PDB file of C-alpha atoms in Angstrom:
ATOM      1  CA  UNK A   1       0.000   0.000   0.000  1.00 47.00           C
ATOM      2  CA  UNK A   2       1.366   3.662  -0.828  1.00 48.00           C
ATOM      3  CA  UNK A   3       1.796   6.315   1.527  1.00 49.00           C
ATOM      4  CA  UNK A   4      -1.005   8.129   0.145  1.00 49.00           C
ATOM      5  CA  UNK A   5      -3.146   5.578   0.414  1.00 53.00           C
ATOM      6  CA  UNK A   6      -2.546   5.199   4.386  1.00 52.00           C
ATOM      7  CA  UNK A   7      -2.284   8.817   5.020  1.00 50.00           C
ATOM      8  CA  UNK A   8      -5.978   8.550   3.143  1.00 52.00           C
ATOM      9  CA  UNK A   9      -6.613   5.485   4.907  1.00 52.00           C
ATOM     10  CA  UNK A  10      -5.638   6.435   8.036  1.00 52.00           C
ATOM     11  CA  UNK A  11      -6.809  10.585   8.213  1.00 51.00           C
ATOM     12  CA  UNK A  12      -9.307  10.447   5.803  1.00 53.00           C
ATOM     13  CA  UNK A  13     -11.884  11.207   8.556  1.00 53.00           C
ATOM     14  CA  UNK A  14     -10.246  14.527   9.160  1.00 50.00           C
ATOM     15  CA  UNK A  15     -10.228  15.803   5.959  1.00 47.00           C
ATOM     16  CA  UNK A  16     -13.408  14.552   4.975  1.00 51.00           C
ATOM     17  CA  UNK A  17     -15.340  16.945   7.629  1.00 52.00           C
ATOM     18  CA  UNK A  18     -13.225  19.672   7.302  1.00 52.00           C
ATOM     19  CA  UNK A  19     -15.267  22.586   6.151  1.00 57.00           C
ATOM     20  CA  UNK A  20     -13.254  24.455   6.665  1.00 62.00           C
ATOM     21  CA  UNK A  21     -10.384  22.595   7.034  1.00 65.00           C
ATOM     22  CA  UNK A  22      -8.940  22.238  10.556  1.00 67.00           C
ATOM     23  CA  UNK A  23      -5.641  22.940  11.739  1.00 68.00           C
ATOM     24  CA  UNK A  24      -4.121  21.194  15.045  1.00 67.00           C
ATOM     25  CA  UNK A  25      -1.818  22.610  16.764  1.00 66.00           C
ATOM     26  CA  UNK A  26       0.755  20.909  18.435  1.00 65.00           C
ATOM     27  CA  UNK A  27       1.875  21.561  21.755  1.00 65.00           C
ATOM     28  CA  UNK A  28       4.072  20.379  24.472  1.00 62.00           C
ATOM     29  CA  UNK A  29       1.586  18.632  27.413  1.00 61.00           C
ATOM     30  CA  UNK A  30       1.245  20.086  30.424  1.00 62.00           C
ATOM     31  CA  UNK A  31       1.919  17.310  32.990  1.00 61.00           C
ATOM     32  CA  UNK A  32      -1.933  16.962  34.226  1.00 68.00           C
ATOM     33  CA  UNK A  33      -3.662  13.736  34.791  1.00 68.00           C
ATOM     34  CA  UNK A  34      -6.735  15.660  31.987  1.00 68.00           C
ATOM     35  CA  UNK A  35      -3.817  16.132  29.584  1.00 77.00           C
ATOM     36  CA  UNK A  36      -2.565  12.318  29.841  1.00 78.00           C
ATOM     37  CA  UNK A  37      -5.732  11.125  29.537  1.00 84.00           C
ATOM     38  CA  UNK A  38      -6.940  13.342  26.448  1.00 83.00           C
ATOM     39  CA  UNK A  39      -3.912  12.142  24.874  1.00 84.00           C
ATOM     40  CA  UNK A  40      -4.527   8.809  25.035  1.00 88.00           C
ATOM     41  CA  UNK A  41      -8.336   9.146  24.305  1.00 90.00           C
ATOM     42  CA  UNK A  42      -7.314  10.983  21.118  1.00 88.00           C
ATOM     43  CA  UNK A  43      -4.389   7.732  20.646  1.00 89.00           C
ATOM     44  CA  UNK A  44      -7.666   5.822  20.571  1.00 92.00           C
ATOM     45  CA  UNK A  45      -9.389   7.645  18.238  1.00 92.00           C
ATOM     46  CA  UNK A  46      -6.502   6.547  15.593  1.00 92.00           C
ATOM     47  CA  UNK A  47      -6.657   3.325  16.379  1.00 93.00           C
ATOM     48  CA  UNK A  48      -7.205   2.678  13.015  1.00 93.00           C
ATOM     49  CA  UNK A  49      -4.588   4.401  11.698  1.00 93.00           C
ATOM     50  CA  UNK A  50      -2.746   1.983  13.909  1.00 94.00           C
ATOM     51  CA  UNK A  51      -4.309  -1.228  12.644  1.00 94.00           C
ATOM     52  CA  UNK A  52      -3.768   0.028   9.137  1.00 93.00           C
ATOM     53  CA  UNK A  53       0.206   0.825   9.434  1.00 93.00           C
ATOM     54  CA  UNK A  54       1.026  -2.138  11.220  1.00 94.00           C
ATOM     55  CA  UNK A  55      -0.806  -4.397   8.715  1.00 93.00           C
ATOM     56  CA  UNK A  56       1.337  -1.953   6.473  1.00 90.00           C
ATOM     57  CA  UNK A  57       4.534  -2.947   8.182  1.00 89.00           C
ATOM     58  CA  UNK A  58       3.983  -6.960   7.999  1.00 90.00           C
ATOM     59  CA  UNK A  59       2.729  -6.655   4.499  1.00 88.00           C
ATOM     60  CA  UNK A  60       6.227  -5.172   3.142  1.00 86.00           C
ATOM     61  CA  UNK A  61       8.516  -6.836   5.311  1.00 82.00           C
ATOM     62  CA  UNK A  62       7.861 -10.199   3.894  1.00 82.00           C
ATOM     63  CA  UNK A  63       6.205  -8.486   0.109  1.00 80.00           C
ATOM     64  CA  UNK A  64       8.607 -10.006  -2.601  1.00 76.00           C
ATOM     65  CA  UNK A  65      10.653 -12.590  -0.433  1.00 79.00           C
ATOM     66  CA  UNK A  66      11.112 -15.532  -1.609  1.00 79.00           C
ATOM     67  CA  UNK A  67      10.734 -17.256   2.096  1.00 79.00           C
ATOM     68  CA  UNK A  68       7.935 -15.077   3.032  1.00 79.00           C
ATOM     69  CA  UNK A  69       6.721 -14.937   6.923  1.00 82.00           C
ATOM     70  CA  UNK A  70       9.177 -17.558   7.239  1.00 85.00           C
ATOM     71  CA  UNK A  71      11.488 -15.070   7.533  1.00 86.00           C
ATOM     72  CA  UNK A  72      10.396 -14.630  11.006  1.00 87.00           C
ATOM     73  CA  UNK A  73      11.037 -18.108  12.098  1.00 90.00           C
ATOM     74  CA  UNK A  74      14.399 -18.218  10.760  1.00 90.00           C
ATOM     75  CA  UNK A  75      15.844 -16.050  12.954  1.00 89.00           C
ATOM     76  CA  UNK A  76      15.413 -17.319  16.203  1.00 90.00           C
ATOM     77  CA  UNK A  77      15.761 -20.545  14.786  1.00 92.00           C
ATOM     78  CA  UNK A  78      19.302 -20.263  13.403  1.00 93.00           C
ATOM     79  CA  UNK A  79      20.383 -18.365  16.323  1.00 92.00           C
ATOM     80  CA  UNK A  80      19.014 -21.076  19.050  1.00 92.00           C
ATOM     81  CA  UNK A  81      20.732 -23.593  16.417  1.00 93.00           C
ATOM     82  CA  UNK A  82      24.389 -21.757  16.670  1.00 93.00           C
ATOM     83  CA  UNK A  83      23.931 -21.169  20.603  1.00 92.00           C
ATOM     84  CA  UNK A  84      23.075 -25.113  20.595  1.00 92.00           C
ATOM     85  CA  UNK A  85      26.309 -25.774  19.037  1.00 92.00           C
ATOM     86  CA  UNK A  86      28.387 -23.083  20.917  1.00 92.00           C
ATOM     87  CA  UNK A  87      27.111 -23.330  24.721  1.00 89.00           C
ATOM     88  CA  UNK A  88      25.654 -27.024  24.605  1.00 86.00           C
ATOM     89  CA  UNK A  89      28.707 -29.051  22.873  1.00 84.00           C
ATOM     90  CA  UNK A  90      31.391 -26.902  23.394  1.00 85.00           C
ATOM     91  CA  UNK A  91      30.686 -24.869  26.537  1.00 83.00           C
ATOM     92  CA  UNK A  92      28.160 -27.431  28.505  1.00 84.00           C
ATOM     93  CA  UNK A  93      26.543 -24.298  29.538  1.00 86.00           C
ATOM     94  CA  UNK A  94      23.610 -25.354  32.362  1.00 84.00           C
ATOM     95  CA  UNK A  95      19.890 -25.610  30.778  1.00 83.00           C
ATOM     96  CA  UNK A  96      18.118 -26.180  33.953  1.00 83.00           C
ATOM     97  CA  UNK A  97      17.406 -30.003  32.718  1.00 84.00           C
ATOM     98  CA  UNK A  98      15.435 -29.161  29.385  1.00 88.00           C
ATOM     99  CA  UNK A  99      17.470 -29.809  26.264  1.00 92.00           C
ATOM    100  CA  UNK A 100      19.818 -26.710  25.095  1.00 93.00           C
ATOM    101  CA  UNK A 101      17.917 -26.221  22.164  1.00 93.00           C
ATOM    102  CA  UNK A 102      14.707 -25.903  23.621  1.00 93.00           C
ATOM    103  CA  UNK A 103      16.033 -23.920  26.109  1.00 94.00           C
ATOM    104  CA  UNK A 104      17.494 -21.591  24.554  1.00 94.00           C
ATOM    105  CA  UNK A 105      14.708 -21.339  21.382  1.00 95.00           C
ATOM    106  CA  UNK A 106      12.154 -20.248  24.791  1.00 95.00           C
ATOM    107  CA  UNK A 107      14.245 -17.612  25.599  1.00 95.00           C
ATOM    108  CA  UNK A 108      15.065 -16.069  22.064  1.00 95.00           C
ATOM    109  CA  UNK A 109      11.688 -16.210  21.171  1.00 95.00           C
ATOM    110  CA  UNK A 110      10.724 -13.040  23.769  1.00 96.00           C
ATOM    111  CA  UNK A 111      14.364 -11.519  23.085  1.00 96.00           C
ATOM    112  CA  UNK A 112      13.893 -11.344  19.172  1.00 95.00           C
ATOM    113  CA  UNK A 113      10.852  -9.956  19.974  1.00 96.00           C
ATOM    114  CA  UNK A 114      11.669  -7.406  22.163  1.00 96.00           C
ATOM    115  CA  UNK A 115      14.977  -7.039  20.088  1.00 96.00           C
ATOM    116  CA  UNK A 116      13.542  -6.207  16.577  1.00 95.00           C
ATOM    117  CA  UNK A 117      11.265  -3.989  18.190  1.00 96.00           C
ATOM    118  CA  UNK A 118      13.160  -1.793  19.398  1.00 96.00           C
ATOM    119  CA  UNK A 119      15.580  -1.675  16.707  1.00 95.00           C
ATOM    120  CA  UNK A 120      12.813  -0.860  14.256  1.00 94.00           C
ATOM    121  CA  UNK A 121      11.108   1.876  16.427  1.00 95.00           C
ATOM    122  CA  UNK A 122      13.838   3.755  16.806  1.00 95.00           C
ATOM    123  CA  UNK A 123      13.807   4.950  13.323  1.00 93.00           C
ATOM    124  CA  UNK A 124       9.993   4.816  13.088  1.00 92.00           C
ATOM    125  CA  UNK A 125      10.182   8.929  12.624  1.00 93.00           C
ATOM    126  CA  UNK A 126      13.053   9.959  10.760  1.00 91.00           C
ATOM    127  CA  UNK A 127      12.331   7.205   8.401  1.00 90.00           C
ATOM    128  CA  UNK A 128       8.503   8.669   7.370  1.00 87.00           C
ATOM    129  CA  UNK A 129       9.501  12.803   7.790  1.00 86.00           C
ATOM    130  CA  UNK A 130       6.952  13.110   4.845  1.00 85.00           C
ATOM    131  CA  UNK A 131       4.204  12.070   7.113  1.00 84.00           C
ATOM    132  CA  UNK A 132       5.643  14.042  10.329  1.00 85.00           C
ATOM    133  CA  UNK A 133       5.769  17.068   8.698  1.00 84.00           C
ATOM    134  CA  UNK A 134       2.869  16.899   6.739  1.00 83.00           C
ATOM    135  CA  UNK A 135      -0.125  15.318   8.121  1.00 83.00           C
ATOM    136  CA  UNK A 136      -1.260  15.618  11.609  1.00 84.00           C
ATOM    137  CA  UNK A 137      -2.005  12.712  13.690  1.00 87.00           C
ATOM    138  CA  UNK A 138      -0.516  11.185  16.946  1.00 90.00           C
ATOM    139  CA  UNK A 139       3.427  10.683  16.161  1.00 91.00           C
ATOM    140  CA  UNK A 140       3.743   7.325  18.433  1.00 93.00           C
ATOM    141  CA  UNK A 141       1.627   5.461  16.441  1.00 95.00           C
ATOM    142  CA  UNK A 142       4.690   5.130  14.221  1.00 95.00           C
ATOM    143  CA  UNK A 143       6.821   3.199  16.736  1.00 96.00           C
ATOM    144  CA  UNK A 144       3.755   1.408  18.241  1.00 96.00           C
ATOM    145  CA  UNK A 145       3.330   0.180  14.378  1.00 96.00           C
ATOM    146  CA  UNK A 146       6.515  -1.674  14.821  1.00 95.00           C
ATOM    147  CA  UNK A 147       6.159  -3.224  17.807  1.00 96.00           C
ATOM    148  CA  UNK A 148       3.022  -4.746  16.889  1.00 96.00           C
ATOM    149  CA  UNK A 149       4.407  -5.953  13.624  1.00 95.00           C
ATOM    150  CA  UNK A 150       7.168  -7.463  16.023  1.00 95.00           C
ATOM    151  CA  UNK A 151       4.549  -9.036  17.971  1.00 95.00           C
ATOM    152  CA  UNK A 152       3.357 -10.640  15.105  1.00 94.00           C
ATOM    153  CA  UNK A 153       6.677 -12.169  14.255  1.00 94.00           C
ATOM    154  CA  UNK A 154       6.630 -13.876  17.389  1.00 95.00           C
ATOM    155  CA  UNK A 155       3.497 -15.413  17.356  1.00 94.00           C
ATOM    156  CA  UNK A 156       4.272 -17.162  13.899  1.00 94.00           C
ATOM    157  CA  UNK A 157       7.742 -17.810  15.575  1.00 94.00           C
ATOM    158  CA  UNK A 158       6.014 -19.602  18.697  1.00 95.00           C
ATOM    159  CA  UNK A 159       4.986 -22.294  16.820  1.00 94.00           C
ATOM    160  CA  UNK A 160       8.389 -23.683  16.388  1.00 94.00           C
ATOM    161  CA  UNK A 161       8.315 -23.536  20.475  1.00 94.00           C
ATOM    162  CA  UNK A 162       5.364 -25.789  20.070  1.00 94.00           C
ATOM    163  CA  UNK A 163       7.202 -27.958  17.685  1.00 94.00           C
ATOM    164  CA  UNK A 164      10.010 -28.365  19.557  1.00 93.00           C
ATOM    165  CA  UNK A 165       7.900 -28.925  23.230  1.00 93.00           C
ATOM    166  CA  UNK A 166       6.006 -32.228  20.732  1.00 94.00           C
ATOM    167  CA  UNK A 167       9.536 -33.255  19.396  1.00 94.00           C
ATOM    168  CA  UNK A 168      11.121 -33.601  22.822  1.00 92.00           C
ATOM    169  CA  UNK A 169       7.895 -34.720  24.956  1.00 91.00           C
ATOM    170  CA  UNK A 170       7.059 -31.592  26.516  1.00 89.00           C
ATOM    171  CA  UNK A 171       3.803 -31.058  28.107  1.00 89.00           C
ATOM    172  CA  UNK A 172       2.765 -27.594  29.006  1.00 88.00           C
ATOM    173  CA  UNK A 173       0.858 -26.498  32.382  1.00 91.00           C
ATOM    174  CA  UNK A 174      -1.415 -24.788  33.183  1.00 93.00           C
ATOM    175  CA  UNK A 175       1.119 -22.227  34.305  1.00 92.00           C
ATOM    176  CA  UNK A 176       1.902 -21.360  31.098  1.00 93.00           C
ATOM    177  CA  UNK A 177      -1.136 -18.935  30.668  1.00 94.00           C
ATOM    178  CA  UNK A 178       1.231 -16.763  32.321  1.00 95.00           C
ATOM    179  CA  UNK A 179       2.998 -16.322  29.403  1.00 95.00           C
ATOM    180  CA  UNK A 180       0.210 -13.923  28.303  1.00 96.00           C
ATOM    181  CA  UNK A 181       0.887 -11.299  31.303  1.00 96.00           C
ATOM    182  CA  UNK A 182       4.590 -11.723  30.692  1.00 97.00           C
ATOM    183  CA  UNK A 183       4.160 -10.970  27.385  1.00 96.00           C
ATOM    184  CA  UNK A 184       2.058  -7.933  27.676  1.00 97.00           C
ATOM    185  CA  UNK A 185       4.619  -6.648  29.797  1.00 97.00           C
ATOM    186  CA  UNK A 186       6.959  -7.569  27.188  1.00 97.00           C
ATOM    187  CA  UNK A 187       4.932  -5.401  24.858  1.00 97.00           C
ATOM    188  CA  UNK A 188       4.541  -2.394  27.340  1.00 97.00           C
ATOM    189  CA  UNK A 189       8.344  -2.535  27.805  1.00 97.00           C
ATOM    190  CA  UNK A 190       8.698  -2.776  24.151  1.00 97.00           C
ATOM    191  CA  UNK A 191       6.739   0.135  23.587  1.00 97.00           C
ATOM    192  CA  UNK A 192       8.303   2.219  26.130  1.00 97.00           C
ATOM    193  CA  UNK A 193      12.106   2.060  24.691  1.00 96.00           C
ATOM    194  CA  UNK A 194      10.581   2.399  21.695  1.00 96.00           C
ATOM    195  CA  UNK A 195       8.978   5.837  22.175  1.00 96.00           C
ATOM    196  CA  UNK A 196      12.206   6.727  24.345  1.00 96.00           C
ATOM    197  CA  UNK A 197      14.453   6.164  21.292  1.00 96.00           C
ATOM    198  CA  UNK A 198      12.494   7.292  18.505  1.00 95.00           C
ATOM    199  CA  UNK A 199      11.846  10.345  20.366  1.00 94.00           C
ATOM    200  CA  UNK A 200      15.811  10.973  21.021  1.00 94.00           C
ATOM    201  CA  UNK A 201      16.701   9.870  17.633  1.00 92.00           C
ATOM    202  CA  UNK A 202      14.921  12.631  16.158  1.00 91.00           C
ATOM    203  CA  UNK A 203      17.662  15.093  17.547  1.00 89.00           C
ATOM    204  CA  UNK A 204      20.071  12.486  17.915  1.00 88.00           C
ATOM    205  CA  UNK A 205      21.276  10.542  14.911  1.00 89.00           C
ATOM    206  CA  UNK A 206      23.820   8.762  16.792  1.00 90.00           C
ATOM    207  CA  UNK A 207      21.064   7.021  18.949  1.00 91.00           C
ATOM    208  CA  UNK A 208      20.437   5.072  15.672  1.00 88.00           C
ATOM    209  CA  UNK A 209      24.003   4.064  15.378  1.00 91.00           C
ATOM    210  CA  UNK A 210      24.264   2.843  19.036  1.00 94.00           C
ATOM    211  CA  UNK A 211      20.980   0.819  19.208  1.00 95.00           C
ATOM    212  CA  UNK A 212      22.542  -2.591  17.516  1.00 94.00           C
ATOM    213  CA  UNK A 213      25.449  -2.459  19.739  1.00 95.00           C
ATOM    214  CA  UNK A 214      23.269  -1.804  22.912  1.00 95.00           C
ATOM    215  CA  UNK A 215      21.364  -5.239  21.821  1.00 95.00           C
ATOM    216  CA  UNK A 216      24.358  -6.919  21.083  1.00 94.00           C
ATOM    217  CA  UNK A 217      25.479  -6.171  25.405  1.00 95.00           C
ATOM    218  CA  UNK A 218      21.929  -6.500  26.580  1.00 96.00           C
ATOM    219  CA  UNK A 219      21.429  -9.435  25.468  1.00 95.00           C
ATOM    220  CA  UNK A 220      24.074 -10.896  27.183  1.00 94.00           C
ATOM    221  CA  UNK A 221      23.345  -9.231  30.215  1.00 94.00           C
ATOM    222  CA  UNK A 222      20.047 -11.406  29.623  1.00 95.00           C
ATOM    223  CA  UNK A 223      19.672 -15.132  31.058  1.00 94.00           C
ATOM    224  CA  UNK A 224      18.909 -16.122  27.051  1.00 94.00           C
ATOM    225  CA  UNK A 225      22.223 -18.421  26.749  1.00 93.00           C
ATOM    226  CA  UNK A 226      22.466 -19.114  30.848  1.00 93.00           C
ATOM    227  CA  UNK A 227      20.145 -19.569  33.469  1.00 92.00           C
ATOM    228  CA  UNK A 228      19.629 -17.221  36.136  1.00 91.00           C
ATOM    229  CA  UNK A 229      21.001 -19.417  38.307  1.00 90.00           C
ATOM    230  CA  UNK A 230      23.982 -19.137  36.817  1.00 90.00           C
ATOM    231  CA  UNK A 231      24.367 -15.510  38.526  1.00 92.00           C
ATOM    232  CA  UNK A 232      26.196 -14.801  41.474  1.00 91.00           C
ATOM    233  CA  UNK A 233      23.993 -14.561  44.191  1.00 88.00           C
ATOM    234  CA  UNK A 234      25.713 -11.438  45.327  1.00 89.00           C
ATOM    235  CA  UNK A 235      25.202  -9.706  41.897  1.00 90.00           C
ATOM    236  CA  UNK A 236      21.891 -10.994  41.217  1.00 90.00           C
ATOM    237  CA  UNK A 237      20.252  -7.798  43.501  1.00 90.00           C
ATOM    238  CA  UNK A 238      21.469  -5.656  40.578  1.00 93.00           C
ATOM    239  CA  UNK A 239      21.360  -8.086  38.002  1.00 94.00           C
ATOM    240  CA  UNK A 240      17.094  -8.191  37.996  1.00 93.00           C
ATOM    241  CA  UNK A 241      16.862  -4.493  37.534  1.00 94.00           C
ATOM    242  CA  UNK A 242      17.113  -5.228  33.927  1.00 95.00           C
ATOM    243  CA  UNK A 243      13.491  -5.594  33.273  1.00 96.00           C
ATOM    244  CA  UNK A 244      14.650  -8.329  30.316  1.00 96.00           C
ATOM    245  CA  UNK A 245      15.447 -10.583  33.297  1.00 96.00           C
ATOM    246  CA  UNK A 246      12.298 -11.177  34.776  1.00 96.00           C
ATOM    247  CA  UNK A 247      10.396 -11.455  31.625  1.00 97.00           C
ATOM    248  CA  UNK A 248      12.660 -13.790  29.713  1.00 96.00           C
ATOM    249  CA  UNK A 249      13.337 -15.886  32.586  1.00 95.00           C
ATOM    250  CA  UNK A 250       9.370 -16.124  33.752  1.00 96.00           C
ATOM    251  CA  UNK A 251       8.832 -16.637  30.019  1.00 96.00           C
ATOM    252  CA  UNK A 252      11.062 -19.713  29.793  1.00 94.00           C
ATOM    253  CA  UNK A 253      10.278 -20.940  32.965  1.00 93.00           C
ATOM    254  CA  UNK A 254       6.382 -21.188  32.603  1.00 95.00           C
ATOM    255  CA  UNK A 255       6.565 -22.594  29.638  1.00 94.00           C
ATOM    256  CA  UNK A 256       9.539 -25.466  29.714  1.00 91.00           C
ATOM    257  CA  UNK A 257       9.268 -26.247  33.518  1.00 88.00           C
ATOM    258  CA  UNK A 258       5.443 -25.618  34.319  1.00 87.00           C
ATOM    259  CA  UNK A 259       6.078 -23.323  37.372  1.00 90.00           C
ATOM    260  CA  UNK A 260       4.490 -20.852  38.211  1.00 92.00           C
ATOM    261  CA  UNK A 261       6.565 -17.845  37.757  1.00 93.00           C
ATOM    262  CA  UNK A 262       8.947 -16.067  40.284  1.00 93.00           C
ATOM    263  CA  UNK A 263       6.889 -13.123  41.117  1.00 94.00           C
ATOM    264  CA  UNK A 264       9.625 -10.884  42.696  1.00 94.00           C
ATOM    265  CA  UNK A 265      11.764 -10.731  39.365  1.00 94.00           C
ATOM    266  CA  UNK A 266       8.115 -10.688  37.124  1.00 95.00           C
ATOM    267  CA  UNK A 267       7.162  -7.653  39.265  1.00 96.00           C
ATOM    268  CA  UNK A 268      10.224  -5.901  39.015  1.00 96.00           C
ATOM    269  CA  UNK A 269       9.814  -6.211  35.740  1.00 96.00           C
ATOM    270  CA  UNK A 270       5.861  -5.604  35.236  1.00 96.00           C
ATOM    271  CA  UNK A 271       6.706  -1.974  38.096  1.00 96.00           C
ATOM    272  CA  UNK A 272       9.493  -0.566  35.207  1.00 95.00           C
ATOM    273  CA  UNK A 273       7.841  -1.338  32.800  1.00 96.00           C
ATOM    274  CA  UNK A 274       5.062   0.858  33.593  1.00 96.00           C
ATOM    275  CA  UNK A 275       7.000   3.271  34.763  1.00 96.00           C
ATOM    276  CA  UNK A 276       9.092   3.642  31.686  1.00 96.00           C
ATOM    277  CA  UNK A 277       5.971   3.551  29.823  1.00 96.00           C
ATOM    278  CA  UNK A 278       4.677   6.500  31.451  1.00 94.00           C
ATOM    279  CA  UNK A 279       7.577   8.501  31.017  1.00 94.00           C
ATOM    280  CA  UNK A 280       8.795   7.597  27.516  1.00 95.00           C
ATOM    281  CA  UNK A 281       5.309   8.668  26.681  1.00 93.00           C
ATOM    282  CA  UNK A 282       5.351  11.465  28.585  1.00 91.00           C
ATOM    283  CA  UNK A 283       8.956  12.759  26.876  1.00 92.00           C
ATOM    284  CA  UNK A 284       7.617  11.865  23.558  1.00 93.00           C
ATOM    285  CA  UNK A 285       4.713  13.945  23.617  1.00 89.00           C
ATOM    286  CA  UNK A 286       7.150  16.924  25.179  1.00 87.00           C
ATOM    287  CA  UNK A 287       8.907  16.596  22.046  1.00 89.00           C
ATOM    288  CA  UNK A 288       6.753  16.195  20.021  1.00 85.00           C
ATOM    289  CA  UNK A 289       5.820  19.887  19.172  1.00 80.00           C
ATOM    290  CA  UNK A 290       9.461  20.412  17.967  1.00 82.00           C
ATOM    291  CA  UNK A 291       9.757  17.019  15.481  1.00 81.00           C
ATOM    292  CA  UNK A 292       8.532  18.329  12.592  1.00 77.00           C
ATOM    293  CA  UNK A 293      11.343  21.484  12.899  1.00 78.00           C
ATOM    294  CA  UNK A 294      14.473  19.162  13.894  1.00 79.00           C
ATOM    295  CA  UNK A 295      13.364  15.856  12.117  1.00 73.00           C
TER     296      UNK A 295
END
């Protein structure tokens, strides 16, 4: 679909009633609980503008591939394949008595999410300056559009999970419904470095340039390729402030092992996440007014 055709899609509403046409005004928020809440009341009234880009997003990632949506299988799947190799043959790295490759495929499949996210959000607005600076309609849409296309990715990626739980004789619990909170955590989190980034990115070009790099470290300072057990106990206080922690580990946990998930690392988690959220959507609105100048 053109750009035209989602601006149209997306705004025709506006333009349709406007006799005369209307003019918005953008301004910085004041920080008032009426404010926050008519911002996200008028978030909902694009909603689908929302729906529309993000169908948008999936529809041209995979338009003209040869492999298709499978595209969003084979990365997790290669990478749990090279971990198995690396940390299971080589480096007997601990898997908490679930095979390596399972283990490790549970714990991608939230990273990659989380991971492509992000890096696509971040240039959600300097990547579309023809629709920031001329149509009018809640900026963080854009970066919300790529997280849900990332969420989609990791549903159609989840059914390898399911795959690989019949291959090896892995029954779920019923714990693992708690895989749905974790995830919309996952998704609030998500969102909230999203906004944060594409926000700064805007003024910051260099925020671009950093955000692969920053994915390659936290990843590592993520219990994807080790348990959290593997931790020092006397780091681990510090370690869990990293809201990836609780959420990857919960993830994996619920699903492989059938517990029930470790509530103190899940909250920590679930508590920054929302605060993040609130704030990265607070500074993106701020800065808002001033994108279409700078971008």
């Amino acid at each position: 679909m053109a750009t035209s055709d989602l601006i149209n899609a997306g705004i025709n509403r506006e333009l349709s009633d406007a006799t005369p046409r209307r003019v918005s005004v953008i301004r910085p928020p004041s920080l008032t609980r009426l404010n926050f809440i008519a911002n996200l009341t008028k978030l909902f009234h694009y909603r689908d503008l929302l729906y529309t880009l993000t169908l948008h997003r999936i529809k041209v990632r995979y338009k003209q591939s040869l492999l298709g949506i499978s595209w969003a299988i084979l990365q997790p799947l290669s990478m749990m394949l090279i971990f198995t190799i690396i940390f299971s043959i080589f480096a007997r790295m601990p898997s908490e008595g679930s095979p390596y490759a399972l283990f490790a495929y549970a714990a991608l499949l939230p990273w990659t999410f989380f991971s492509t996210a992000l890096a696509n959000a971040t240039n959600a607005l300097v990547s579309h300056t023809q629709l920031v600076t001329k149509v009018y309609f809640p900026r963080e849409i854009l970066p919300m559009t790529y997280v849900f296309a990332s969420l989609f990715d990791f549903l159609i990626a989840s059914t390898v999970l399911a795959g690989l739980m019949v291959y090896y004789r892995l029954s779920p619990t019923w714990n693992a419904l708690y895989a749905v909170p974790i995830l919309f955590i996952l998704t609030c989190f998500a969102t909230a470095m999203g906004l944060l980034f594409s926000a700064t990115q805007v003024r910051l070009r260099d925020i671009g340039v950093a955000v692969p790099l920053l994915l390659q470290l936290w990843m590592f300072a993520t219990p994807v390729i080790y348990p959290l057990s593997a931790v020092p106990g006397r780091l681990r206080m510090i370690y869990v402030l990293n809201p990836m922690v609780g959420i990857v580990e919960n993830f994996r946990q619920t699903i492989l092992n059938g517990a029930s998930p470790d509530f103190y690392t899940l909250g920590i988690s679930g508590l920054m996440a929302l605060v993040l959220l609130i704030i990265s959507y607070l500074y993106f609105k701020h800065t808002e007014a001033t994108m279409a100048d700078v971008i």
